[in-house]
mmCIF file of C-alpha atoms in Angstrom:
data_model
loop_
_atom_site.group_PDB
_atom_site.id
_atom_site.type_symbol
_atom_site.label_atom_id
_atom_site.label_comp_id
_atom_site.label_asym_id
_atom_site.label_seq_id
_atom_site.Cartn_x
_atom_site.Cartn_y
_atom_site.Cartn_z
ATOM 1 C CA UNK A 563 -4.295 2.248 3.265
ATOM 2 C CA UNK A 564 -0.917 3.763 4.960
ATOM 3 C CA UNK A 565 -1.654 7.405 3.468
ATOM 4 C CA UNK A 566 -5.388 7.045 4.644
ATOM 5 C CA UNK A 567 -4.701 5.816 7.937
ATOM 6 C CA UNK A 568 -1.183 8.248 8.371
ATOM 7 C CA UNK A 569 -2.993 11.510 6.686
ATOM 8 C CA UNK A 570 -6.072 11.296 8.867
ATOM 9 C CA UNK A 571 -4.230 10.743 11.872
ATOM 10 C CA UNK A 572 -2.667 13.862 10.978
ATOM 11 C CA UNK A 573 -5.856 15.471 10.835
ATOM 12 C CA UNK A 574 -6.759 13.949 14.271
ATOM 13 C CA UNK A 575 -3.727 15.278 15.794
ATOM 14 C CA UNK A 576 -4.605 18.826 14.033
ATOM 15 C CA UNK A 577 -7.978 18.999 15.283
ATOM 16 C CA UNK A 578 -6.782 17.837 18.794
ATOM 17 C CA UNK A 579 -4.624 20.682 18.940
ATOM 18 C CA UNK A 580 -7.172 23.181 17.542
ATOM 19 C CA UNK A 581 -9.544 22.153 20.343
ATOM 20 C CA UNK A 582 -6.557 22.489 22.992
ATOM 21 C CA UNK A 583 -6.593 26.435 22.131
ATOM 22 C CA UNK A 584 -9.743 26.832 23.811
ATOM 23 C CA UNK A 585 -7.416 26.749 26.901
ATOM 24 C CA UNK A 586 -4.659 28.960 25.853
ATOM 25 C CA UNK A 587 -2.332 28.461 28.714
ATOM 26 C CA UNK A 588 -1.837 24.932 28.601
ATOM 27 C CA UNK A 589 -2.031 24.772 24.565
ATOM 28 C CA UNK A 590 1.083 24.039 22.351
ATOM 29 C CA UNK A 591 1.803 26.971 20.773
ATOM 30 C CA UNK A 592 3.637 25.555 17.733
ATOM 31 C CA UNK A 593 2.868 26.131 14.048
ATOM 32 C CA UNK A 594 0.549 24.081 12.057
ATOM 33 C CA UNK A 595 2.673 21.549 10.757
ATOM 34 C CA UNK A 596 1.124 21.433 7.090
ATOM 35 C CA UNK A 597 1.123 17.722 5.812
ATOM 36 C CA UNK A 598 3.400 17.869 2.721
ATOM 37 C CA UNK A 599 1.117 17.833 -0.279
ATOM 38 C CA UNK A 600 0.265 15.220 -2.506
ATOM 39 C CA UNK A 601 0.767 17.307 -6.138
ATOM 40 C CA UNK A 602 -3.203 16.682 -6.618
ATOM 41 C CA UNK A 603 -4.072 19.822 -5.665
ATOM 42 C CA UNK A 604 -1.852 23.672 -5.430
ATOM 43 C CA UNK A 605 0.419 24.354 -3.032
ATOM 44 C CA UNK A 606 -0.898 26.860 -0.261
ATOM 45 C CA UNK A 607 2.228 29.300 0.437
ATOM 46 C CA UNK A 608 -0.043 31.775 1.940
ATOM 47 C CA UNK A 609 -0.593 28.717 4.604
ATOM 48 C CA UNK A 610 3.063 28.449 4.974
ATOM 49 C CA UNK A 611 3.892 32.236 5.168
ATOM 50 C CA UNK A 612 1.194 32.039 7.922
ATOM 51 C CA UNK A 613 2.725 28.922 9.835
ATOM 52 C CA UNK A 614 6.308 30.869 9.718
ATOM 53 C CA UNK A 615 4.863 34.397 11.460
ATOM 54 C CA UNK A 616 2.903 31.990 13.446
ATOM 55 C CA UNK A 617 5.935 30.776 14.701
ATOM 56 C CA UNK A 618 7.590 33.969 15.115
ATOM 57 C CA UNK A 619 4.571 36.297 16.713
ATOM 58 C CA UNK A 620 2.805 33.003 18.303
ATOM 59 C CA UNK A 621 -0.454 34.524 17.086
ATOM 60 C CA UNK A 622 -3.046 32.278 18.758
ATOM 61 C CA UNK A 623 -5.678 33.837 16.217
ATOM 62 C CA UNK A 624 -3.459 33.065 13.614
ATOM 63 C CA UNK A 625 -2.446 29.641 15.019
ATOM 64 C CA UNK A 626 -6.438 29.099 15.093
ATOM 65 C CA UNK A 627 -6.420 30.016 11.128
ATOM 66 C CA UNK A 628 -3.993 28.082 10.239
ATOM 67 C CA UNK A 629 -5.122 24.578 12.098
ATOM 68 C CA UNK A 630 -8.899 25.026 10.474
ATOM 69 C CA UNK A 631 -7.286 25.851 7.204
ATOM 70 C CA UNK A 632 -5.438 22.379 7.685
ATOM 71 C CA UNK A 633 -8.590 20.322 8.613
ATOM 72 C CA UNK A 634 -10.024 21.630 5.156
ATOM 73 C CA UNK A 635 -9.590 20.231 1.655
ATOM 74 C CA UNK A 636 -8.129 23.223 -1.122
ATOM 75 C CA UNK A 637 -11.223 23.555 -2.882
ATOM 76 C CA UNK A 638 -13.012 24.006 0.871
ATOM 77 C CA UNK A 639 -15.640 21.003 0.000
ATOM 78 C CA UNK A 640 -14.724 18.724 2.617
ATOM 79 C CA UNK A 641 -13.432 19.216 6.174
ATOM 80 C CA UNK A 642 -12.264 16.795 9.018
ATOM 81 C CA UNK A 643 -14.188 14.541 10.437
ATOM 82 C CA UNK A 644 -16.674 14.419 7.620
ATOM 83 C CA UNK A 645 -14.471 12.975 5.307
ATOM 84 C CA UNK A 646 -14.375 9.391 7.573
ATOM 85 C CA UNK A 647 -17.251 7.914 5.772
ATOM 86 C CA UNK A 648 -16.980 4.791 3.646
ATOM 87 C CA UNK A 649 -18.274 6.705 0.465
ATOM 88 C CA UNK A 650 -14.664 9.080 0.906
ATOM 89 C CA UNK A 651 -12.803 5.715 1.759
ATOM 90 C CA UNK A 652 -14.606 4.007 -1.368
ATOM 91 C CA UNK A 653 -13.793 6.633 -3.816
ATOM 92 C CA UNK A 654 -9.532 6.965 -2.774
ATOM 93 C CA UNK A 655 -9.616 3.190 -3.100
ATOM 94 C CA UNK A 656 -10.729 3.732 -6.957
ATOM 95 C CA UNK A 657 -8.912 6.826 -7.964
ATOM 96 C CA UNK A 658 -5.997 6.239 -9.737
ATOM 97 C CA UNK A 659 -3.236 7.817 -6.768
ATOM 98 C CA UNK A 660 -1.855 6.259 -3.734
ATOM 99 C CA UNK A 661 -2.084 9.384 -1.380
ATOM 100 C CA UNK A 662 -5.202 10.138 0.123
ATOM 101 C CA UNK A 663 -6.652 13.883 0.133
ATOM 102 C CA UNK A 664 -9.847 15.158 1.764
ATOM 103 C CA UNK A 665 -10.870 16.143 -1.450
ATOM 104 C CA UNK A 666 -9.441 15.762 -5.510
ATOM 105 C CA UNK A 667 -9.828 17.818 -8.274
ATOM 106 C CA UNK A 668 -12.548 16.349 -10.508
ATOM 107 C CA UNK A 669 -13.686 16.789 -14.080
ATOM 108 C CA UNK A 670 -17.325 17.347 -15.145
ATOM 109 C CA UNK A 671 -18.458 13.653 -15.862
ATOM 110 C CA UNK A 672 -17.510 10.826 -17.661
ATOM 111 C CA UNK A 673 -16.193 10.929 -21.517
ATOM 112 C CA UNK A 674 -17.613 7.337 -22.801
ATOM 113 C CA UNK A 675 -15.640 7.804 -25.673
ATOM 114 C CA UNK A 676 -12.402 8.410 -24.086
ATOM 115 C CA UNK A 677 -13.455 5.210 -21.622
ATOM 116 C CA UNK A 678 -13.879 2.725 -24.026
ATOM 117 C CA UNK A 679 -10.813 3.651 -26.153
ATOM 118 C CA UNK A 680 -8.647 3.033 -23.059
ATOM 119 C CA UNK A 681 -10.343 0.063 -22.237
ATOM 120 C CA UNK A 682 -9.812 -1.542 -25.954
ATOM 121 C CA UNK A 683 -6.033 -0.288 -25.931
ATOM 122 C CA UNK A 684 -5.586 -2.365 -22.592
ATOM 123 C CA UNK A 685 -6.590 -5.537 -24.430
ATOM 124 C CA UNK A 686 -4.542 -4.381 -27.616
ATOM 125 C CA UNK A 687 -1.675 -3.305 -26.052
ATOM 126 C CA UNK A 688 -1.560 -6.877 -23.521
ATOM 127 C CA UNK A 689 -2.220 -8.742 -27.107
ATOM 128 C CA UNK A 690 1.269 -7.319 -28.346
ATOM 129 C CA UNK A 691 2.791 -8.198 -25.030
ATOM 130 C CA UNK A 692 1.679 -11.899 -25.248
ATOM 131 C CA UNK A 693 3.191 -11.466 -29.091
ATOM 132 C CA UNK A 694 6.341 -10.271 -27.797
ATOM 133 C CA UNK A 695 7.090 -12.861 -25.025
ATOM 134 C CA UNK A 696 6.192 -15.600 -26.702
ATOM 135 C CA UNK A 697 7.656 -14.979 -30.269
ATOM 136 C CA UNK A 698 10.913 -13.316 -28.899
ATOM 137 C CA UNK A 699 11.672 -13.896 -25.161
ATOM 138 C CA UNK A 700 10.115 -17.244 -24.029
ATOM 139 C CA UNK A 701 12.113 -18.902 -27.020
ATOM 140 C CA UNK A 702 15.382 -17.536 -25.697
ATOM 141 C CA UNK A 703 14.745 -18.386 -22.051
ATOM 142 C CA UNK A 704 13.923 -21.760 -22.954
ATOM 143 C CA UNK A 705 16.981 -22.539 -24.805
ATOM 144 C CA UNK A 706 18.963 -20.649 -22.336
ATOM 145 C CA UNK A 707 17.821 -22.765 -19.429
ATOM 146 C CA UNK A 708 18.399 -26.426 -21.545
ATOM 147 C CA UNK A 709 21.979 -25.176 -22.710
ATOM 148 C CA UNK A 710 22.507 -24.436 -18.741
ATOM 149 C CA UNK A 711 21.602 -27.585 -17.473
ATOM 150 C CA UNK A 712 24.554 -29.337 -19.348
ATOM 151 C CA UNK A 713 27.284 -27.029 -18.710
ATOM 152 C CA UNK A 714 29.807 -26.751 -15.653
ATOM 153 C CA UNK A 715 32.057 -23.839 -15.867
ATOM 154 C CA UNK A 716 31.699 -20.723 -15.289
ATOM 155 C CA UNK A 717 33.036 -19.473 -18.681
ATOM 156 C CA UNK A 718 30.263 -21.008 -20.397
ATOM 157 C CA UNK A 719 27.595 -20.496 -17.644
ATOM 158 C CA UNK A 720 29.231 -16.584 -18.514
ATOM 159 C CA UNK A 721 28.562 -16.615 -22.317
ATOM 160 C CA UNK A 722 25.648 -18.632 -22.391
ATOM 161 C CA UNK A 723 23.825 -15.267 -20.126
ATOM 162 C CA UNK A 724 25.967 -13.077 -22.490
ATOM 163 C CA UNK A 725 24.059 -14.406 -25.757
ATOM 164 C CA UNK A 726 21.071 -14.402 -24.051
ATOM 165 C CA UNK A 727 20.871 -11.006 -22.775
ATOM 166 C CA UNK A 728 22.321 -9.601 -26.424
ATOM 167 C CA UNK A 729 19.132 -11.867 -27.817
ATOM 168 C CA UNK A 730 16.927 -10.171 -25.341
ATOM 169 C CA UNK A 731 17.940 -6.653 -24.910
ATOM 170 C CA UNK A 732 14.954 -4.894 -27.445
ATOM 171 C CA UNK A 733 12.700 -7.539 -26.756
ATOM 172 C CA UNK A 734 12.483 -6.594 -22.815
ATOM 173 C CA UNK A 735 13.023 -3.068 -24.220
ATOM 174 C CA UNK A 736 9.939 -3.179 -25.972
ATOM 175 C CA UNK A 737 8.229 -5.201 -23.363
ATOM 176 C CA UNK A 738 9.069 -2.283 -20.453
ATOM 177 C CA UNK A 739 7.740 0.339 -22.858
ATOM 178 C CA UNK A 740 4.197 -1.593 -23.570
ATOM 179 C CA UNK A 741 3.794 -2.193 -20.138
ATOM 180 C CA UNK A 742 4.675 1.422 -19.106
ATOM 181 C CA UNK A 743 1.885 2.429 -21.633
ATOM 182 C CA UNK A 744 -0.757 -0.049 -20.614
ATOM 183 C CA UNK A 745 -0.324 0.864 -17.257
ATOM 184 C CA UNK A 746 0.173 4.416 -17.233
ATOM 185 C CA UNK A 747 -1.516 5.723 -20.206
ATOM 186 C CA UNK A 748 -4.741 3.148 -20.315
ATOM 187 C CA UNK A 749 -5.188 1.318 -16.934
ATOM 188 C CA UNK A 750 -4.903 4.551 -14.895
ATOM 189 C CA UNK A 751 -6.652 6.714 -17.521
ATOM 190 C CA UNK A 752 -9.183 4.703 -17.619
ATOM 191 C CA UNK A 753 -9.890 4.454 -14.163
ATOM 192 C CA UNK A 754 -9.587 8.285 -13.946
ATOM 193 C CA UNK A 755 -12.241 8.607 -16.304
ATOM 194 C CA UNK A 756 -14.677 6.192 -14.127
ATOM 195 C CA UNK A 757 -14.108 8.450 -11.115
ATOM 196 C CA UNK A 758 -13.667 12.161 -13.198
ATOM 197 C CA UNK A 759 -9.984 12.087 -11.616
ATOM 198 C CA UNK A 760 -9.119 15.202 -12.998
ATOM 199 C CA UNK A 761 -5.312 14.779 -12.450
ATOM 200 C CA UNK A 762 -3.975 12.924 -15.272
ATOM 201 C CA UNK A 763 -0.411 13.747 -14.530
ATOM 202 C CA UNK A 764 0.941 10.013 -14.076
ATOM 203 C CA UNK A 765 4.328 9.945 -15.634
ATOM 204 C CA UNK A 766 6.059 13.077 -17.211
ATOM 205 C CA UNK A 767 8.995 13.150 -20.163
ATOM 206 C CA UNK A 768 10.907 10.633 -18.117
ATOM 207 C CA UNK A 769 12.612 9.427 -21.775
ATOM 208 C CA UNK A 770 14.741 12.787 -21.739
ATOM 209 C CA UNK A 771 15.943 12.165 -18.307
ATOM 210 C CA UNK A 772 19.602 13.102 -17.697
ATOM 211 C CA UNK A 773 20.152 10.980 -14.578
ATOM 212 C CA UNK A 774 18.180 8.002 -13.206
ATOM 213 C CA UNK A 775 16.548 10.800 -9.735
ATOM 214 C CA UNK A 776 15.185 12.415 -12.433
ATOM 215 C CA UNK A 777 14.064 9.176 -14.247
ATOM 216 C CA UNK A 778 12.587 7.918 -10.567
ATOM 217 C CA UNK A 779 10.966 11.500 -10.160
ATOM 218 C CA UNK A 780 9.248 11.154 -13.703
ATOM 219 C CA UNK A 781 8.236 7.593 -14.974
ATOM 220 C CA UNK A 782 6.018 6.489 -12.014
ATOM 221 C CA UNK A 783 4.301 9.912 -10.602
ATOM 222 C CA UNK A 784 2.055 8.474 -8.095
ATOM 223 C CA UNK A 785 4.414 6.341 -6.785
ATOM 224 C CA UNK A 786 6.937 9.140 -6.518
ATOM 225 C CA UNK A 787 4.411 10.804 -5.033
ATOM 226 C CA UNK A 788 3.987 8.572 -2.250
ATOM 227 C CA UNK A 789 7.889 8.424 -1.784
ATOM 228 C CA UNK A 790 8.168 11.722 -1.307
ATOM 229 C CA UNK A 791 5.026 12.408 1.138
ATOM 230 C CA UNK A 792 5.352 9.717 3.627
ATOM 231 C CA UNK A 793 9.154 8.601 3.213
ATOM 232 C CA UNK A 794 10.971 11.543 2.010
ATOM 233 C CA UNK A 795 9.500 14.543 3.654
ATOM 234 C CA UNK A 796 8.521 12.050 6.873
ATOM 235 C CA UNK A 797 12.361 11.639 6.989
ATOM 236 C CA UNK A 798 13.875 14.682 6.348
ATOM 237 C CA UNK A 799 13.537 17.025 9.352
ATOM 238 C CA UNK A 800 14.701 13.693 11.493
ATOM 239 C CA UNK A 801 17.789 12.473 9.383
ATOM 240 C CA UNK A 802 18.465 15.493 6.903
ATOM 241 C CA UNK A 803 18.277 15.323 3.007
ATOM 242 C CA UNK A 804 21.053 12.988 2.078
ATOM 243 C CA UNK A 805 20.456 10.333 4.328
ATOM 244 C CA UNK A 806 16.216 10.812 3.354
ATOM 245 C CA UNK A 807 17.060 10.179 -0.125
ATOM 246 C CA UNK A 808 19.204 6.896 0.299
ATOM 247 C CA UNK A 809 16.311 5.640 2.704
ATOM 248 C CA UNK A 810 13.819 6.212 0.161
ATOM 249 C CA UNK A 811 16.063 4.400 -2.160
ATOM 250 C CA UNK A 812 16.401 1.459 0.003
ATOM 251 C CA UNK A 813 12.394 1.358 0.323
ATOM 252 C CA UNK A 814 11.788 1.680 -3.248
ATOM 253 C CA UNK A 815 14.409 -1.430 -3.936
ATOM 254 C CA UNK A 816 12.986 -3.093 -1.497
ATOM 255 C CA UNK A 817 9.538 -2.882 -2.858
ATOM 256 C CA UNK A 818 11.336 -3.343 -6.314
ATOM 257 C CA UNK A 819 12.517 -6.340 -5.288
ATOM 258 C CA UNK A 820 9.279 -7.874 -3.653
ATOM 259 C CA UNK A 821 7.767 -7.194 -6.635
ATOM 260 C CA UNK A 822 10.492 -9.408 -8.959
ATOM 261 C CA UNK A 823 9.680 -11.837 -6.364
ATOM 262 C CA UNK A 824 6.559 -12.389 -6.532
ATOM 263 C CA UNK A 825 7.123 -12.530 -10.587
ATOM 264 C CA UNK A 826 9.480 -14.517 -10.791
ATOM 265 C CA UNK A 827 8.760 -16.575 -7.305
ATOM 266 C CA UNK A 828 12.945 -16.316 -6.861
ATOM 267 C CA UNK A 829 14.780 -13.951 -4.154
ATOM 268 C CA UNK A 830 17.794 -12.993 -5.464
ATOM 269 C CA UNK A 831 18.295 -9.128 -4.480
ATOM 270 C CA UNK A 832 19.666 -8.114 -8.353
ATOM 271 C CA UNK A 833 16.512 -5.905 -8.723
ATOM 272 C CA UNK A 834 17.411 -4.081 -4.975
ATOM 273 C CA UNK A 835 21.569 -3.992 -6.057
ATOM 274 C CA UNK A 836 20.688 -2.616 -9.406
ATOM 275 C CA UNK A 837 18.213 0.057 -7.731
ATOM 276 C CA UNK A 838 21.153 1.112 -5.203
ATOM 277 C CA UNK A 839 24.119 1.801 -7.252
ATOM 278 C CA UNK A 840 21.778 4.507 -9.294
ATOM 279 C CA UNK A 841 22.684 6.509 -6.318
ATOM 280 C CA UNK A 842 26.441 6.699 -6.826
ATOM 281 C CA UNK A 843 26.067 6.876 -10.423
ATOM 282 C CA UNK A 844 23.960 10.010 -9.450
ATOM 283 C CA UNK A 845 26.507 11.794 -7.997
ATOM 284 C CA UNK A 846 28.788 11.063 -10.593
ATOM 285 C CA UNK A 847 26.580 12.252 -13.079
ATOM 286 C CA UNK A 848 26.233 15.221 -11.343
ATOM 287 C CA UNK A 849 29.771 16.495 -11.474
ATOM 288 C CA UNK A 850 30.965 19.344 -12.542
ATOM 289 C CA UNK A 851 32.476 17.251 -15.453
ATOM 290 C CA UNK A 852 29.429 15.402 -17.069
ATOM 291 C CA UNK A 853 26.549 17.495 -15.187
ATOM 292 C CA UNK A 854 26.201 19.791 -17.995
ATOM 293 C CA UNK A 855 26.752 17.121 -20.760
ATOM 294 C CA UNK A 856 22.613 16.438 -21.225
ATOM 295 C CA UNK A 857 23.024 14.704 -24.627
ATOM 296 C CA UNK A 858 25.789 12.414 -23.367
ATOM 297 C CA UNK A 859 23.906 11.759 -19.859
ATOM 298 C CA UNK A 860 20.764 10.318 -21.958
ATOM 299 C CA UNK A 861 22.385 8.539 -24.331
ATOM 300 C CA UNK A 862 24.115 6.683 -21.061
ATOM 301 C CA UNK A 863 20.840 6.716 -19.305
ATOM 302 C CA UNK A 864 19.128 4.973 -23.095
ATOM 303 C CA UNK A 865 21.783 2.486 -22.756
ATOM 304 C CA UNK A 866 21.896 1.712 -19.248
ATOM 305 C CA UNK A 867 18.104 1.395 -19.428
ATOM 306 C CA UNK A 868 18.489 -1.407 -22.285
ATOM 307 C CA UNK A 869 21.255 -3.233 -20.948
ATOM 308 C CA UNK A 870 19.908 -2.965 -16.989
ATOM 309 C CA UNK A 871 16.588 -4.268 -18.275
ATOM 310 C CA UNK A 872 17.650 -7.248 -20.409
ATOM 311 C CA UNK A 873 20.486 -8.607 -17.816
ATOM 312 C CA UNK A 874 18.204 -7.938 -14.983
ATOM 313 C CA UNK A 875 15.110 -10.159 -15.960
ATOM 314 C CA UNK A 876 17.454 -12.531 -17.802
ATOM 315 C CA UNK A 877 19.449 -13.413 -14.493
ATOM 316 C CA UNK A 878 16.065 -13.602 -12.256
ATOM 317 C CA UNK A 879 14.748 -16.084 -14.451
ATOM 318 C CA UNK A 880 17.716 -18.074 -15.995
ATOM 319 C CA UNK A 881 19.646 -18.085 -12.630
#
């Protein structure tokens, strides 16, 4: 609903401006500001090329171009104001991104085949899940919680989590990775074959990632997506890159946090802390000493991953 309601305000504002030129004297002059795109569709660095002599010459012909050119999806289908129909409102609702676009890429029709396969590895994959909590997590967590209840220092409080998150650390492992897949591979999938979504691209090789940017660039694309349309690039001209990057950090563990929440029905802010001090790991990863140590950087990333995971959940639920 924001990217709807922010990108078509955008167009509003575009189209406003366009009409404005029909009295040149009184008409901002500025270049199109082009609406940072979604990754749905190609770049347009003729647009951009345009917007910077536009800027320079304050072509009003060019200006002119440049505005319609904005009001019009890519692939030229759709235009402003004929995308505000509930049909177009409808149809973002059900395709698998959160930014809205006048128009997305599409495929030919629906592959039944492919459709039902997803469908049946969503129930398989959220029968191995059920497996794996109850047979390997809910066990711990249960003893955990009795042993707590009868101890009063902190020592044992301490060792009591300790064994605990040793017990748990492949079991939450495994239980991250199936519900990456379900969610990523078969839920989305599967709704991008109902609505020929032709842009598949949800997650990318996020297991080789050197840092954890990279892993928040990688593992959830149409979140990052979002992130970096109407936080990130929002931000940026305003605040400058650095201080962009931390505030789209601080939304994300924010929203990371609501999220543990409303799991685990506790507020406790791990989830946000743990999502904050990436970014000073980040940097430090990114020195000239360990930047260019990629085999080293994973195999820290591998087992900050397992460990993060596995003390995270266990303190949201245990404490």
């Amino acid at each position: 609903m924001h990217s709807y309601a922010f990108y078509n305000g955008h167009l509003s504002e575009t189209e406003r401006r366009l009409q404005a030129l029909d009295n040149p004297q009184t008409a901002s002059k500025a270049p199109a500001y082009l609406y940072p795109t979604a990754g749905h569709t190609p770049d347009t660095p003729v647009a951009e090329d345009r917007a910077k002599s536009a800027e320079e010459t304050q072509d009003l012909s060019r200006l002119r171009e440049d505005l319609a050119i904005e009001l019009t999806s890519p692939m030229g289908s759709v235009a402003y104001p004929k995308n505000l129909t509930w049909t177009n409102y409808i149809d973002y609702i059900f395709c698998p991104t959160l930014c809205y676009e006048l128009e997305y890429p599409r495929t030919k029709g629906i592959v039944w085949s492919e459709l039902g396969y997803k469908i049946l590895a969503v129930f398989g994959v959220i029968f191995l899940l059920t497996i794996t909590s109850e047979e390997f997590i809910l066990p711990v967590m249960i003893e955990s919680a009795l042993r707590l209840e009868t101890v009063d220092s902190f020592s044992e409080t301490a060792l009591i989590l300790a064994e605990a998150i040793s017990m748990l650390l492949f079991p939450f492992m495994v239980t991250f990775l199936l519900v990456f897949l379900v969610i990523f591979e078969y839920v989305l999938g599967a709704f991008a074959e109902i609505t020929c979504f032709a842009d598949r691209h949800f997650y990318s090789d996020w297991w080789n990632s050197t840092d954890w940017l990279e892993f928040s660039r990688e593992w959830n694309i149409p979140v990052h997506n979002f992130f970096r349309r109407h936080v990130y690039s929002a931000s940026r001209p305003h605040i400058g890159r650095p201080m962009a990057t931390f505030i789209t950090f601080f939304i994300s563990a924010i929203g990371h946090e609501i999220v543990m929440a409303c799991i685990t029905k506790k507020i406790r802010g791990y989830g946000f802390l743990c999502q904050m001090s990436q970014l000073p790991i980040v940097m430090l990863q990114r020195t000239k000493w360990v930047k260019d140590k990629k085999v080293l950087n994973n195999a820290c990333f591998w087992c900050s991953m397992i460990l993060g995971l596995s003390m995270m959940c266990s303190l949201y639920v245990l404490c």
